[in-house]
Amino acid sequence: RMSRHVKKLRDHDINPCLAETDATTKCMNDNNYKKDMCTDYFQKYKNCRTFWHGIMMQRKRNGVKPEMPAAEERKKILESMG
């Protein structure tokens, strides 16, 4: 049974970097946990977190709720950026 915390992390509406998280975990599993083999995945995850954290802080400053856009809204934000 998943804890509430784990459920939140697996929720697409809460965690905008779920795909990057899963890709990084898979890379680590596939490469016997040799971090240097997964540098690109770690960087993509870090970029994702940095990007969405910025969006969240901007929304917070502007009083927009929820602070983290839901999955569907995030998709539109990304599409609007090209």
PDB file of C-alpha atoms in Angstrom:
ATOM      1  CA  ARG A   1       0.000   0.000   0.000  1.00  0.00           C
ATOM      2  CA  MET A   2       1.343   3.402  -0.995  1.00  0.00           C
ATOM      3  CA  SER A   3       1.770   6.076   1.632  1.00  0.00           C
ATOM      4  CA  ARG A   4      -0.011   9.403   1.105  1.00  0.00           C
ATOM      5  CA  HIS A   5       3.363  11.023   0.336  1.00  0.00           C
ATOM      6  CA  VAL A   6       4.187   8.461  -2.346  1.00  0.00           C
ATOM      7  CA  LYS A   7       0.694   8.829  -3.844  1.00  0.00           C
ATOM      8  CA  LYS A   8       1.236  12.586  -4.121  1.00  0.00           C
ATOM      9  CA  LEU A   9       4.575  12.074  -5.871  1.00  0.00           C
ATOM     10  CA  ARG A  10       2.940   9.660  -8.346  1.00  0.00           C
ATOM     11  CA  ASP A  11       0.086  12.105  -9.104  1.00  0.00           C
ATOM     12  CA  HIS A  12       0.520  13.834 -12.509  1.00  0.00           C
ATOM     13  CA  ASP A  13      -1.415  16.866 -11.255  1.00  0.00           C
ATOM     14  CA  ILE A  14       0.985  17.361  -8.336  1.00  0.00           C
ATOM     15  CA  ASN A  15       4.339  16.184  -9.718  1.00  0.00           C
ATOM     16  CA  PRO A  16       5.157  17.860 -13.048  1.00  0.00           C
ATOM     17  CA  CYS A  17       8.381  15.857 -13.405  1.00  0.00           C
ATOM     18  CA  LEU A  18       6.990  12.339 -13.051  1.00  0.00           C
ATOM     19  CA  ALA A  19       8.280  11.227 -16.471  1.00  0.00           C
ATOM     20  CA  GLU A  20      11.775  12.546 -15.675  1.00  0.00           C
ATOM     21  CA  THR A  21      11.700  10.878 -12.253  1.00  0.00           C
ATOM     22  CA  ASP A  22      10.737   7.540 -13.785  1.00  0.00           C
ATOM     23  CA  ALA A  23      13.333   7.835 -16.578  1.00  0.00           C
ATOM     24  CA  THR A  24      16.083   8.590 -14.049  1.00  0.00           C
ATOM     25  CA  THR A  25      15.054   5.659 -11.838  1.00  0.00           C
ATOM     26  CA  LYS A  26      14.962   3.325 -14.851  1.00  0.00           C
ATOM     27  CA  CYS A  27      18.406   4.498 -15.982  1.00  0.00           C
ATOM     28  CA  MET A  28      19.833   3.909 -12.497  1.00  0.00           C
ATOM     29  CA  ASN A  29      18.259   0.436 -12.366  1.00  0.00           C
ATOM     30  CA  ASP A  30      19.502  -0.438 -15.868  1.00  0.00           C
ATOM     31  CA  ASN A  31      23.044   0.771 -15.144  1.00  0.00           C
ATOM     32  CA  ASN A  32      23.622  -0.835 -11.755  1.00  0.00           C
ATOM     33  CA  TYR A  33      23.229   2.525  -9.951  1.00  0.00           C
ATOM     34  CA  LYS A  34      26.261   4.099 -11.663  1.00  0.00           C
ATOM     35  CA  LYS A  35      25.267   7.765 -11.465  1.00  0.00           C
ATOM     36  CA  ASP A  36      27.713   8.852 -14.166  1.00  0.00           C
ATOM     37  CA  MET A  37      25.796   6.712 -16.687  1.00  0.00           C
ATOM     38  CA  CYS A  38      22.623   8.748 -16.048  1.00  0.00           C
ATOM     39  CA  THR A  39      23.944  12.321 -16.055  1.00  0.00           C
ATOM     40  CA  ASP A  40      21.587  13.386 -18.870  1.00  0.00           C
ATOM     41  CA  TYR A  41      18.572  12.049 -16.980  1.00  0.00           C
ATOM     42  CA  PHE A  42      19.573  13.851 -13.803  1.00  0.00           C
ATOM     43  CA  GLN A  43      20.018  17.077 -15.780  1.00  0.00           C
ATOM     44  CA  LYS A  44      16.609  16.745 -17.451  1.00  0.00           C
ATOM     45  CA  TYR A  45      15.017  16.146 -14.034  1.00  0.00           C
ATOM     46  CA  LYS A  46      16.839  19.160 -12.558  1.00  0.00           C
ATOM     47  CA  ASN A  47      15.772  21.362 -15.499  1.00  0.00           C
ATOM     48  CA  CYS A  48      12.179  20.202 -15.095  1.00  0.00           C
ATOM     49  CA  ARG A  49      12.142  20.946 -11.361  1.00  0.00           C
ATOM     50  CA  THR A  50      13.758  24.365 -11.870  1.00  0.00           C
ATOM     51  CA  PHE A  51      11.297  25.305 -14.625  1.00  0.00           C
ATOM     52  CA  TRP A  52       8.137  24.305 -12.748  1.00  0.00           C
ATOM     53  CA  HIS A  53       9.408  25.757  -9.470  1.00  0.00           C
ATOM     54  CA  GLY A  54       9.757  29.098 -11.276  1.00  0.00           C
ATOM     55  CA  ILE A  55       6.204  28.831 -12.635  1.00  0.00           C
ATOM     56  CA  MET A  56       4.924  27.921  -9.172  1.00  0.00           C
ATOM     57  CA  MET A  57       6.673  30.890  -7.516  1.00  0.00           C
ATOM     58  CA  GLN A  58       5.333  33.251 -10.186  1.00  0.00           C
ATOM     59  CA  ARG A  59       1.781  31.976  -9.642  1.00  0.00           C
ATOM     60  CA  LYS A  60       2.228  32.272  -5.879  1.00  0.00           C
ATOM     61  CA  ARG A  61       3.332  35.917  -6.240  1.00  0.00           C
ATOM     62  CA  ASN A  62       0.343  36.604  -8.495  1.00  0.00           C
ATOM     63  CA  GLY A  63      -2.079  34.898  -6.096  1.00  0.00           C
ATOM     64  CA  VAL A  64      -2.994  32.190  -8.622  1.00  0.00           C
ATOM     65  CA  LYS A  65      -4.392  28.952  -7.172  1.00  0.00           C
ATOM     66  CA  PRO A  66      -3.432  26.206  -7.359  1.00  0.00           C
ATOM     67  CA  GLU A  67       0.201  27.271  -7.334  1.00  0.00           C
ATOM     68  CA  MET A  68       1.199  24.199  -9.343  1.00  0.00           C
ATOM     69  CA  PRO A  69      -0.856  24.033 -12.543  1.00  0.00           C
ATOM     70  CA  ALA A  70      -2.658  20.726 -13.120  1.00  0.00           C
ATOM     71  CA  ALA A  71      -1.300  18.343 -15.766  1.00  0.00           C
ATOM     72  CA  GLU A  72      -3.659  19.582 -18.518  1.00  0.00           C
ATOM     73  CA  GLU A  73      -2.780  23.231 -17.876  1.00  0.00           C
ATOM     74  CA  ARG A  74       0.951  22.422 -17.777  1.00  0.00           C
ATOM     75  CA  LYS A  75       0.628  20.765 -21.179  1.00  0.00           C
ATOM     76  CA  LYS A  76      -0.901  23.985 -22.582  1.00  0.00           C
ATOM     77  CA  ILE A  77       1.861  26.096 -20.998  1.00  0.00           C
ATOM     78  CA  LEU A  78       4.508  23.921 -22.664  1.00  0.00           C
ATOM     79  CA  GLU A  79       2.690  23.963 -26.019  1.00  0.00           C
ATOM     80  CA  SER A  80       2.466  27.764 -25.921  1.00  0.00           C
ATOM     81  CA  MET A  81       6.239  27.890 -25.562  1.00  0.00           C
ATOM     82  CA  GLY A  82       6.832  25.745 -28.633  1.00  0.00           C
TER      83      GLY A  82
END
